[in-house]
Short mmCIF file of C-alpha atoms and ligand atoms in Angstrom, two decimals:
data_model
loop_
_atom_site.label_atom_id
_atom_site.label_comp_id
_atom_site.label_asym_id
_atom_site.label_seq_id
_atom_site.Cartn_x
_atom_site.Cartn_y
_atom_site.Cartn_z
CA UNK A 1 -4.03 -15.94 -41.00
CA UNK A 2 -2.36 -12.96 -41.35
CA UNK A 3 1.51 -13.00 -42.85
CA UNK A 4 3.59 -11.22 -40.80
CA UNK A 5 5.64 -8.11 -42.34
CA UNK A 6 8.74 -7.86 -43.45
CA UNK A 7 11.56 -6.19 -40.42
CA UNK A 8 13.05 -2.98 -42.45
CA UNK A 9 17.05 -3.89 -43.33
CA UNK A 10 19.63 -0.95 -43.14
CA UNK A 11 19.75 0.67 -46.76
CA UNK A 12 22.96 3.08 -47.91
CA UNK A 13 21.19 6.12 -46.50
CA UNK A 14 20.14 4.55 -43.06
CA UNK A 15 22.26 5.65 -40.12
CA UNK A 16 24.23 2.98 -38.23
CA UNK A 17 23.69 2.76 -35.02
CA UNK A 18 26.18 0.07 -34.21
CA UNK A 19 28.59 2.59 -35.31
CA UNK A 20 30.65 4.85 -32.62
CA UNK A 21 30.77 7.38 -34.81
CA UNK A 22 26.85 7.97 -34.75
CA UNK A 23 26.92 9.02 -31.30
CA UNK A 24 29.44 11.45 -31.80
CA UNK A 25 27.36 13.21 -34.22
CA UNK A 26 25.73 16.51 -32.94
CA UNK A 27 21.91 15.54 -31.74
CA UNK A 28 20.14 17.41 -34.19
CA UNK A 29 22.02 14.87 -37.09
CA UNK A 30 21.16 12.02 -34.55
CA UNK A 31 17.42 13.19 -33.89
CA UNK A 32 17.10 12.99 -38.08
CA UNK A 33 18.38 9.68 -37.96
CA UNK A 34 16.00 8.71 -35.69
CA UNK A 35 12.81 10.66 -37.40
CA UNK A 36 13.76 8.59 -40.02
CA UNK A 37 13.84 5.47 -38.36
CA UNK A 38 10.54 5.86 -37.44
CA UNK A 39 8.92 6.74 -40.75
CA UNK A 40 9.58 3.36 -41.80
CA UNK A 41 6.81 0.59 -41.77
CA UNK A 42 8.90 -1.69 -39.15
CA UNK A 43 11.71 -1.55 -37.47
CA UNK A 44 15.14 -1.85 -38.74
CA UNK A 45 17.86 -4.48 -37.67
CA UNK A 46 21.35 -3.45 -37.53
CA UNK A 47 23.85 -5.74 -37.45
CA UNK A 48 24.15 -9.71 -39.03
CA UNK A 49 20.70 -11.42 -38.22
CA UNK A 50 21.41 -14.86 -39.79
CA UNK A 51 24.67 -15.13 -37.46
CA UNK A 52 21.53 -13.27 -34.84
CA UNK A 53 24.92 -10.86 -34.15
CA UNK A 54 22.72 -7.56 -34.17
CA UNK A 55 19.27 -5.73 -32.91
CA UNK A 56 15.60 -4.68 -34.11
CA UNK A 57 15.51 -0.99 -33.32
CA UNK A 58 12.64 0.05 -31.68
CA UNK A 59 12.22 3.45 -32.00
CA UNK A 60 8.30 3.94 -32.09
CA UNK A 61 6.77 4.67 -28.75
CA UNK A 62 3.63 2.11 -29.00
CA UNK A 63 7.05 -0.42 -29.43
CA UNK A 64 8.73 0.66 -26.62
CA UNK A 65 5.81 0.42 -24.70
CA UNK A 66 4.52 -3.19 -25.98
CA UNK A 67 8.33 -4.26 -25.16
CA UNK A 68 8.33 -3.48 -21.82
CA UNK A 69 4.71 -4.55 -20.95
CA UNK A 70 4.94 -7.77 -22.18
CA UNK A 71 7.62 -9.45 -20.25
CA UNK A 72 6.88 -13.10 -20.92
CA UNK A 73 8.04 -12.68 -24.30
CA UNK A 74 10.75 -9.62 -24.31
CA UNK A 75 12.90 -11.25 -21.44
CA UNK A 76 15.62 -9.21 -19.38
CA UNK A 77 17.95 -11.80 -19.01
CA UNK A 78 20.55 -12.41 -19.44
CA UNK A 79 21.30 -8.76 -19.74
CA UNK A 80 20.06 -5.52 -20.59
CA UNK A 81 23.08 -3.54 -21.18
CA UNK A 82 25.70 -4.57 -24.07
CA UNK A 83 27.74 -5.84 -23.84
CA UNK A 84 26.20 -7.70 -20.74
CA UNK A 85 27.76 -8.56 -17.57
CA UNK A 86 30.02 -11.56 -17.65
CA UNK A 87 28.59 -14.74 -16.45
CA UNK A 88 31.87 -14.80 -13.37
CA UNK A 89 30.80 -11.16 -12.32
CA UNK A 90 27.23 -12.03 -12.05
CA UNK A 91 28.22 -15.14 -10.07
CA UNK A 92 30.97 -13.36 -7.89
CA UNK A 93 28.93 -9.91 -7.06
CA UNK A 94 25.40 -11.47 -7.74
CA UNK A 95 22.91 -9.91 -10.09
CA UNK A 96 21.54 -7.12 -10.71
CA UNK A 97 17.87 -6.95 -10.32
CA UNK A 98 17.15 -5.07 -13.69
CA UNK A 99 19.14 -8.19 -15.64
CA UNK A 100 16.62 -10.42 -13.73
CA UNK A 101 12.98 -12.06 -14.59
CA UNK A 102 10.29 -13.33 -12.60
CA UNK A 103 10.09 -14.93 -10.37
CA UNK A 104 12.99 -13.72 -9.35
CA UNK A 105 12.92 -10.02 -10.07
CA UNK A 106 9.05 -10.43 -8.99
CA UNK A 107 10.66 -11.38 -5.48
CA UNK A 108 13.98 -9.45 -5.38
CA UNK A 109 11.46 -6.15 -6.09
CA UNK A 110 9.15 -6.91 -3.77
CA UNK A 111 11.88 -6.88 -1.12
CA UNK A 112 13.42 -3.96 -2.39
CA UNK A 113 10.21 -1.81 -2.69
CA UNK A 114 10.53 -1.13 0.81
CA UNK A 115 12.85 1.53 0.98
CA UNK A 116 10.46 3.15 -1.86
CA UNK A 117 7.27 3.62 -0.54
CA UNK A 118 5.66 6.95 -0.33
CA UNK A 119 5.75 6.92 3.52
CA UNK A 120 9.41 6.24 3.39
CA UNK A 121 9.74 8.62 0.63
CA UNK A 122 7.76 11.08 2.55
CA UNK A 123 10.52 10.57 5.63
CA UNK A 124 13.38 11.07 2.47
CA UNK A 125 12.13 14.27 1.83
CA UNK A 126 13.25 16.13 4.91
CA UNK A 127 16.73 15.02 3.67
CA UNK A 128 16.60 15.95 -0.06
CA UNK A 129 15.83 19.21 1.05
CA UNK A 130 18.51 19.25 3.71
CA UNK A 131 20.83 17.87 0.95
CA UNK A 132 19.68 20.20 -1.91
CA UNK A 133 20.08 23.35 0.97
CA UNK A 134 23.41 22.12 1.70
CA UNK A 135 24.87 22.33 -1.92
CA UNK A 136 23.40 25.61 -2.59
CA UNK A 137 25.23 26.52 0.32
CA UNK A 138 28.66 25.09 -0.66
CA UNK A 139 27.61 27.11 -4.13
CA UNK A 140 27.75 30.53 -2.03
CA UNK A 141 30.86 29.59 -0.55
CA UNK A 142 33.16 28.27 -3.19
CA UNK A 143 31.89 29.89 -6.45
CA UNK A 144 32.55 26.38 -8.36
CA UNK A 145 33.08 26.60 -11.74
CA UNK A 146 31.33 23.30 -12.80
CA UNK A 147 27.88 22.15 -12.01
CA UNK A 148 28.07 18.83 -12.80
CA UNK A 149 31.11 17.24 -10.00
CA UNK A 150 29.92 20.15 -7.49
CA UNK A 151 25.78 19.50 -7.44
CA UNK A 152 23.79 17.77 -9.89
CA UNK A 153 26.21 14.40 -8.89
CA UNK A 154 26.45 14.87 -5.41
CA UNK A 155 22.61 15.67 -4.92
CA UNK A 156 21.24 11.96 -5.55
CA UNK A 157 24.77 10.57 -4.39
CA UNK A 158 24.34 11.84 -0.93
CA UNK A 159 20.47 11.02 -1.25
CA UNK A 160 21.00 7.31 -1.55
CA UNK A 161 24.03 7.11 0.71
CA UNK A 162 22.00 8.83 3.83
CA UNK A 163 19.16 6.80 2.89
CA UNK A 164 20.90 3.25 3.51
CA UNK A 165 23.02 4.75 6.21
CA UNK A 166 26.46 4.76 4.82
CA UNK A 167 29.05 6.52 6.91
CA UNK A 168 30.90 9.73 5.90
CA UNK A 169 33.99 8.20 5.18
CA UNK A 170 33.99 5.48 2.38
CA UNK A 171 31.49 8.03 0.56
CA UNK A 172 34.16 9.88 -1.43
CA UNK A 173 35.83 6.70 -2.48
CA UNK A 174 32.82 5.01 -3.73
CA UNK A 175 31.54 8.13 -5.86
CA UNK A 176 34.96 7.47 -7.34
CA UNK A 177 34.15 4.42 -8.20
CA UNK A 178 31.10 4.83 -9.70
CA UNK A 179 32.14 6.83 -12.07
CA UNK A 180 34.92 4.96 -13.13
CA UNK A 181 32.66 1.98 -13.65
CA UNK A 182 29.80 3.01 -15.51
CA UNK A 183 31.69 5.59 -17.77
CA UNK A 184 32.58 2.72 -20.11
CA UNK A 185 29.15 1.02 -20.80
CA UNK A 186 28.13 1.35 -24.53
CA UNK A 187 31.37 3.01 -25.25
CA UNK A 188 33.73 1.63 -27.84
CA UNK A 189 36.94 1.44 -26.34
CA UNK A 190 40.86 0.27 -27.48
CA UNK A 191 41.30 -2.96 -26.56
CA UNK A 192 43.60 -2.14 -24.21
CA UNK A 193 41.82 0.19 -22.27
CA UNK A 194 38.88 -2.22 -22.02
CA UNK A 195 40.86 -4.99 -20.33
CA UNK A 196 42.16 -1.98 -17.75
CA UNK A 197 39.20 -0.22 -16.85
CA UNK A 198 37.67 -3.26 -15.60
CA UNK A 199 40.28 -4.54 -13.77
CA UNK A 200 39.93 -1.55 -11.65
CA UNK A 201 36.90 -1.13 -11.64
CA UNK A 202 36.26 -4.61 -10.69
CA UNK A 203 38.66 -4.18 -7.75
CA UNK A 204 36.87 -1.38 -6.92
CA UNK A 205 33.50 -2.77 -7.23
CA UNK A 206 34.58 -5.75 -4.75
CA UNK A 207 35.75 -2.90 -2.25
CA UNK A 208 32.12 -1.25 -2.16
CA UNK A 209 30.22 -4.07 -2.27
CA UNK A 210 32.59 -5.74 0.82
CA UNK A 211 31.96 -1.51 2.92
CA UNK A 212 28.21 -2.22 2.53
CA UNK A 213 28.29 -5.60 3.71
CA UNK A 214 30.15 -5.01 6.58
CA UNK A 215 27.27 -2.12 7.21
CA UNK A 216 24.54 -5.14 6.76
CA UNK A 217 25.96 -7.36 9.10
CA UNK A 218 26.20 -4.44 11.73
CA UNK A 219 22.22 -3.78 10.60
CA UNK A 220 21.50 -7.12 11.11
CA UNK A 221 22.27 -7.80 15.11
CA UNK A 222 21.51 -3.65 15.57
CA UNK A 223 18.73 -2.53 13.17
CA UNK A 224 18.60 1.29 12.59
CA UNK A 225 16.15 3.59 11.37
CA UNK A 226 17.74 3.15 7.62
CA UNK A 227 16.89 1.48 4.13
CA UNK A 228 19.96 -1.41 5.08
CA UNK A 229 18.38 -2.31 8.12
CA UNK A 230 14.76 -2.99 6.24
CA UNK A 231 16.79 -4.86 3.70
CA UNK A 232 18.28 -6.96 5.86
CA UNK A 233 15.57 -7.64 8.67
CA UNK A 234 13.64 -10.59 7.52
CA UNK A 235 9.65 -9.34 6.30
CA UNK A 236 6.47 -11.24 7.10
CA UNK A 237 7.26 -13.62 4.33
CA UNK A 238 10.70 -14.17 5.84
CA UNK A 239 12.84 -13.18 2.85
CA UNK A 240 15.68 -10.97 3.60
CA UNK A 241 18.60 -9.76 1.09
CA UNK A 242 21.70 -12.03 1.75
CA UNK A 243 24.97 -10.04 1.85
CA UNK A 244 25.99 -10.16 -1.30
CA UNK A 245 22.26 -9.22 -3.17
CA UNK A 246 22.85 -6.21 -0.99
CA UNK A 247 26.18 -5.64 -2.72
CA UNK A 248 24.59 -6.13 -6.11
CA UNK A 249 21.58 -3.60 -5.50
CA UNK A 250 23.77 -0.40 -3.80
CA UNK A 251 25.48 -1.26 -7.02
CA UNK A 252 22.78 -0.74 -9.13
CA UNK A 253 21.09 2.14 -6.92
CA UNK A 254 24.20 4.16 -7.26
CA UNK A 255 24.56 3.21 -11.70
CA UNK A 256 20.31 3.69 -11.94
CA UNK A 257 20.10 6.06 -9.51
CA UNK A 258 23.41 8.53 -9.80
CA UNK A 259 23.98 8.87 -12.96
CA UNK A 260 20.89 9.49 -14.30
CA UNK A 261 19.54 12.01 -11.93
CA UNK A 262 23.31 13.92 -12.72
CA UNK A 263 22.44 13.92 -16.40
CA UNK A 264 19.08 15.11 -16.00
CA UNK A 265 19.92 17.59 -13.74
CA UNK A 266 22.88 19.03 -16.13
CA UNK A 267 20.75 18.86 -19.07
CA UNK A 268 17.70 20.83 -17.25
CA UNK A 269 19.58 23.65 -16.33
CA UNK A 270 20.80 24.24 -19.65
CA UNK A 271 17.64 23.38 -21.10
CA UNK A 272 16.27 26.27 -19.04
CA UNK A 273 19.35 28.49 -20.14
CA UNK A 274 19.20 28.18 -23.62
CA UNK A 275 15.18 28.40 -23.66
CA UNK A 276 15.22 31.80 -21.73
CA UNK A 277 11.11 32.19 -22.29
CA UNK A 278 10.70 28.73 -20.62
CA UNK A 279 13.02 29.65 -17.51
CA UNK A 280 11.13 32.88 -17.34
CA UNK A 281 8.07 31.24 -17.62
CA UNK A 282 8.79 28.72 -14.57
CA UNK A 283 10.31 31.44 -12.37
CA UNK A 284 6.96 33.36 -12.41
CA UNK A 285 5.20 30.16 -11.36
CA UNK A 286 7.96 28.10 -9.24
CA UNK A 287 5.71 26.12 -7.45
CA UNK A 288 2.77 25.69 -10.57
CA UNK A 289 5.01 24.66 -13.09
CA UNK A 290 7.94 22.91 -11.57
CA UNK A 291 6.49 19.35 -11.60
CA UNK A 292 5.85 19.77 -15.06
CA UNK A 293 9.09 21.14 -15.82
CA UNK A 294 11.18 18.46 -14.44
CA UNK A 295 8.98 16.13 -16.28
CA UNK A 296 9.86 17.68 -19.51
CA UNK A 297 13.90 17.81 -18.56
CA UNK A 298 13.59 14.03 -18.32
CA UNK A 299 11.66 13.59 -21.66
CA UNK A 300 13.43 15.75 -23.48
CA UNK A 301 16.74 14.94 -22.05
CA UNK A 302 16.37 11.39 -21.68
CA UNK A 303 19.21 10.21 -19.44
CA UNK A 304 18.91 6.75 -20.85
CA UNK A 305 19.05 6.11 -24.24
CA UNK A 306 18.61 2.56 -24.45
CA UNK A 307 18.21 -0.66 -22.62
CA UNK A 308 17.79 -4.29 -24.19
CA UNK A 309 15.75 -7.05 -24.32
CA UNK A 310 16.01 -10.60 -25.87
CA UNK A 311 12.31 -12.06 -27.51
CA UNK A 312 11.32 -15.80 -25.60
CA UNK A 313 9.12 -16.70 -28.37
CA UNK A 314 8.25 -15.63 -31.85
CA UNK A 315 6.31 -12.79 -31.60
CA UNK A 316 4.53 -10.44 -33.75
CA UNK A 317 5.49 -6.73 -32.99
CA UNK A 318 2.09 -4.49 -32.56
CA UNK A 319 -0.74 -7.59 -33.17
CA UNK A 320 -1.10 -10.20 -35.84
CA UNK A 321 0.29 -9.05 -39.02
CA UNK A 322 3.18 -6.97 -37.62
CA UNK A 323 7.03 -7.50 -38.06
CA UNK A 324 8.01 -10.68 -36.93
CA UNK A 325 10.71 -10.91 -34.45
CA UNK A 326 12.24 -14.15 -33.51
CA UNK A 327 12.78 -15.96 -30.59
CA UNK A 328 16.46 -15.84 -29.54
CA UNK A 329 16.85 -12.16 -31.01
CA UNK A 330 18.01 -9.17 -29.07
CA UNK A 331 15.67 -5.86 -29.14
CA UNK A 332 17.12 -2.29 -28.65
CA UNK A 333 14.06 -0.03 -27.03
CA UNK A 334 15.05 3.41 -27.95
CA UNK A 335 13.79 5.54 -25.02
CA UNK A 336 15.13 9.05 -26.64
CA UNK A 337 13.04 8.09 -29.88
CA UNK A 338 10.14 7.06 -28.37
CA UNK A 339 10.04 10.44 -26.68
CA UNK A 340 10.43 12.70 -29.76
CA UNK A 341 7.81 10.02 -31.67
CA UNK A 342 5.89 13.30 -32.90
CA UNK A 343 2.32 10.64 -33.16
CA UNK A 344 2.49 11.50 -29.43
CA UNK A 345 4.01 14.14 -28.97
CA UNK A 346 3.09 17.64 -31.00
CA UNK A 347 6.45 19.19 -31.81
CA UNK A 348 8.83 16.94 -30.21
CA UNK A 349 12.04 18.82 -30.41
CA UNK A 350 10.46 21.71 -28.73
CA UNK A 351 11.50 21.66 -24.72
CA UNK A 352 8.04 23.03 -23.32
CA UNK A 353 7.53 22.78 -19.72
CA UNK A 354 3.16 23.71 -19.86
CA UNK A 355 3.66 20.70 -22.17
CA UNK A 356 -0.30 18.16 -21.25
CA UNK A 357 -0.01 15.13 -21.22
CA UNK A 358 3.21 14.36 -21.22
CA UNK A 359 3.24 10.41 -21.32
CA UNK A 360 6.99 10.21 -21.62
CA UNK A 361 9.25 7.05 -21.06
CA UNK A 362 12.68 8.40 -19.84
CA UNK A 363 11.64 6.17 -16.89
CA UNK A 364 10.67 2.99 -18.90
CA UNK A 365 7.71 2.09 -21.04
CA UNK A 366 5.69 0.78 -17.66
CA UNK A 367 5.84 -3.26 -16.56
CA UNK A 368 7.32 -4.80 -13.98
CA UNK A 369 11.35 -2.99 -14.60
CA UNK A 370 9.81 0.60 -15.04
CA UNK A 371 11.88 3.12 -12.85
CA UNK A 372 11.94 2.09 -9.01
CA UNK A 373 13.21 5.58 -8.53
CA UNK A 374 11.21 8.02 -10.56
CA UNK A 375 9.43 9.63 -7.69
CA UNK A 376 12.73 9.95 -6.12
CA UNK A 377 14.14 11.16 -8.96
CA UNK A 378 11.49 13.39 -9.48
CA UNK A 379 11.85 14.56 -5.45
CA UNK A 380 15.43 15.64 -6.08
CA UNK A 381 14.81 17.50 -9.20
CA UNK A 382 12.06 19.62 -8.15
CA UNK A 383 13.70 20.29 -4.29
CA UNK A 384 17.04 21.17 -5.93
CA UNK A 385 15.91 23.30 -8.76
CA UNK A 386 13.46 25.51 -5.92
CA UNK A 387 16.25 25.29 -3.67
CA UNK A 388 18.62 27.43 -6.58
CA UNK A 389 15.73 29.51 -8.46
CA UNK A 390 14.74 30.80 -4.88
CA UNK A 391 17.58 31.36 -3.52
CA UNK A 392 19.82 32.42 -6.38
CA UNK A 393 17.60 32.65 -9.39
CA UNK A 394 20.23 34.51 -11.84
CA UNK A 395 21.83 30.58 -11.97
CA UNK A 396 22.68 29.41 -15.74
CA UNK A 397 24.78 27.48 -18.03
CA UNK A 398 28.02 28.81 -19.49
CA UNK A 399 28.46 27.78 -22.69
CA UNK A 400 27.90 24.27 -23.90
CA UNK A 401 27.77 20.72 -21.54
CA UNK A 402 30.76 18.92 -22.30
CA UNK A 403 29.11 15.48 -23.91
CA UNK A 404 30.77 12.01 -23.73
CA UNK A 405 29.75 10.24 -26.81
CA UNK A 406 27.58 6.95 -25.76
CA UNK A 407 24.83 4.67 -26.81
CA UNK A 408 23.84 3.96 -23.91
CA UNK A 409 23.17 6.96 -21.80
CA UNK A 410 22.97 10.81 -22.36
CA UNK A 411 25.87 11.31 -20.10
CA UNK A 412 27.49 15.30 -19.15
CA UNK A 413 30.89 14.95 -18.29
CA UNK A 414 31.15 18.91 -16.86
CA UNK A 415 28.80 22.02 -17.54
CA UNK A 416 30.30 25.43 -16.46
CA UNK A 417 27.55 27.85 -14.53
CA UNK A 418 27.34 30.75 -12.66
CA UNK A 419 24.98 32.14 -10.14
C1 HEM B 501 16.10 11.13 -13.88
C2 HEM B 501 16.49 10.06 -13.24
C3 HEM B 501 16.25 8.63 -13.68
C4 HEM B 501 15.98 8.11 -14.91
C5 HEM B 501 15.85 8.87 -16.23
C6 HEM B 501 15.84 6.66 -14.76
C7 HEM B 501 15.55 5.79 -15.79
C8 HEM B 501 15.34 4.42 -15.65
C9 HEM B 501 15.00 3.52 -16.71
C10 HEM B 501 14.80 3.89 -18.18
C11 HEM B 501 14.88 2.27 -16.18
C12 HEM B 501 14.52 0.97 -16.92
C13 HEM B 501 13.04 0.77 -16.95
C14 HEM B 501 12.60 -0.45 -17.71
O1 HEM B 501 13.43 -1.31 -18.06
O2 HEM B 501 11.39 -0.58 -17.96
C15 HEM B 501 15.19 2.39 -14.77
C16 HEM B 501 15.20 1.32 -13.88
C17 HEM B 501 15.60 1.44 -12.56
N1 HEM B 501 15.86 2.61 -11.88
FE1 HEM B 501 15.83 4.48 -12.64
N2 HEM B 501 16.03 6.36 -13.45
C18 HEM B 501 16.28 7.51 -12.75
C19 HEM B 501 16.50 7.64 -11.39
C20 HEM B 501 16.58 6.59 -10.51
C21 HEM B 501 16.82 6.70 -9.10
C22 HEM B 501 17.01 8.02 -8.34
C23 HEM B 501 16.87 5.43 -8.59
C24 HEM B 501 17.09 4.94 -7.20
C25 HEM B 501 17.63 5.56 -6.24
C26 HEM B 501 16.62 4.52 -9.69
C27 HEM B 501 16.57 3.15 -9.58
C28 HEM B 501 16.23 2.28 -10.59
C29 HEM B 501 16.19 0.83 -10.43
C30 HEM B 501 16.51 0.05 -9.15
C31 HEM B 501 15.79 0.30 -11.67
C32 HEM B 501 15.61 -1.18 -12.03
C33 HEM B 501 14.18 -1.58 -11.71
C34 HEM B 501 13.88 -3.03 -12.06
O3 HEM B 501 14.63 -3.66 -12.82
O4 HEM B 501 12.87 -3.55 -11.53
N3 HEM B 501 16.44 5.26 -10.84
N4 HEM B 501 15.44 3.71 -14.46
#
């Protein structure tokens, strides 16, 4: 039998990524780190392991990958953010589909995968480009100074809120909202701004999730032509989402679906500004190479830097032999890693929009969590971006994206532009 290897332990040279400070540093230090974490034979695990306080770091992406395709041993629950949601607000808002397993994700998705399928998708379409037309349009008219509040968050904002039918009104309230909330995961914080933030945000949460139940009792006794409506109207195998699992996935539509397309979007067009031979390159082919370019955004961008998972049963990372993680112990899989991992990827810090294959996993690693939205996602991108390069192709950052520091996502706070 083979012994299993040793899991790497931090030594005085290895960057610590428990550390706040780390993700302040500018990402060329923090894309070293990283290169280096992945020269070594296993991962490394940061933090106290015999207290099981701390994380392997999987930065590799043949890790990532095995991690996420092999849910019977790296579990979701009971949370894949950090620190994870309190058992009280999983019991009062209900949980979140990505913190789930089967069978219960297995059914929750299944009921959910509804609103995603490409002939619904195909029906979305006419409004992400009635959406994306819309913004350029406000862009004309007000000459805003930052891209970030003006288009690349209201884009998928308005996308999902037209898509499960939610009125005009509460929308400016709950984009509030979200923001609030999810600017404080993997963030150190005071102590007393953590205990504030929530409170609001909890308030707030309770608010949105109480608007969109309201709309799914209306669905209920008067379905509509809207992703609520097919929610709430019992399927062939008679499963419906109950009020408050409707609550708990608009939640996580608007964290998984806003934020991330925001980030990307901010990130590609300054990608494209700072690479001028790349943005040339795409506005001589618009419709030839913008597939692939928005692929490349999300890879080299990658929105999300993280998400967790906790090992069911000892297991032996990469086959017999490999580092042995135990059951019980938490797993980092380091998406932004994975996709500069230059074993699959020639030249990894190089943003290169021709780039074949591109097998990147700013969506996931694959399994059963992997991205419900990436063709969305991937729908908004490419309808906004033609939308501005046709109609106003001189478009480009101003200077640098204003950053806020987080392990958990790659998040732009504001990006100045101009047109
Ligand atoms: C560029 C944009 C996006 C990126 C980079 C992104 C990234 C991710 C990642 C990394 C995961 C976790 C995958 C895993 O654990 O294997 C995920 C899950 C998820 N995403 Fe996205 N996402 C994006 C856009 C969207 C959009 C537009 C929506 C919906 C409107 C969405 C909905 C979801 C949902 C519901 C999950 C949880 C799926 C599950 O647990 O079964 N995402 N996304």
């Amino acid at each position: 039998m083979d012994t299993p290897t040793e899991v790497s332990v931090p030594t005085a040279d290895t960057p610590d990524l428990t550390d706040p400070r780390f993700w302040q540093l500018p990402a060329p230090a923090r894309a070293a780190a990283f290169a280096e974490l992945r020269r070594r034979p296993a991962p490394v695990y940061f933090g106290d392991r015999a207290t099981g306080r701390g994380f392997h770091a999987l930065v590799r992406h043949a890790d990532v990958v095995e991690a996420s395709r092999t849910p019977a041993v790296f579990r979701s629950g009971p949370g894949v953010t950090t620190p994870e949601p309190a058992r009280w607000v999983r019991l009062l808002f209900g949980d979140s589909m990505v913190n789930l397993d089967d069978p219960r994700h297995a059914q929750l998705r299944r009921i959910v995968s509804r609103a995603f399928t490409p002939r619904l998708l195909g029906r979305v379409e006419e409004d992400v480009r009635r959406i994306s037309a819309a913004l350029v349009d406000a862009v004309e008219r007000d000459r805003p100074e930052d891209f970030v509040g003006t288009v690349a968050a209201q884009l998928p904002f308005q996308v999902i809120c037209t898509m499960m039918g939610i009125p005009e009104q509460p929308r400016r309230a709950i984009l509030d909202l979200v923001d609030r909330n999810s600017e404080n995961v993997g963030v150190a914080r005071p102590l007393r701004r953590r205990l504030r933030v929530p409170g609001r945000g909890l308030a707030a949460l309770a608010r949105m999730q109480g608007i969109v139940a309201g709309i799914g009792r209306e669905r209920r006794r008067r379905p509509a032509e809207d992703l609520i409506s097919a929610l709430v109207t019992a399927d062939v195998e008679g499963r419906r989402l109950t009020g408050r699992e409707l609550g708990a996935f608009f939640s996580l539509l608007l964290v998984a679906g806003v934020e991330t397309t925001r980030n990307a979007l901010a990130h590609g067009l300054h990608l494209l500004t700072v690479h001028p031979e790349q943005r040339a390159l795409l506005l001589a082919d618009l419709d030839g190479r913008l597939d692939g370019a928005v692929d490349e955004m999300v890879r080299h961008a990658t929105p999300i830097v993280q998400f967790r998972r906790t090992v069911a049963v000892d297991h032996e990372l990469g086959g017999p032999g490999g580092p042995l993680l135990r059951a019980g112990e938490k797993v980092a899989l380091y998406y932004g890693s994975a996709n500069r991992d230059e074993t699959v990827f020639p030249d990894p810090e190089a943003f290169d929009i021709t780039r074949t294959p591109n097998p990147h996993l700013g969506y996931g690693g694959g399994g059963p969590h992997y991205c419900l939205g990436a063709h969305l996602a991937r729908q908004e991108m490419t309808a906004l971006f033609r939308e501005l390069f046709t109609r106003l192709p001189e478009t480009r950052s101003v200077g640098e994206p204003v950053l806020v520091p987080s392990s958990f996502d790659h998040r732009v706070r504001s990006l100045r532009f101009t047109f």
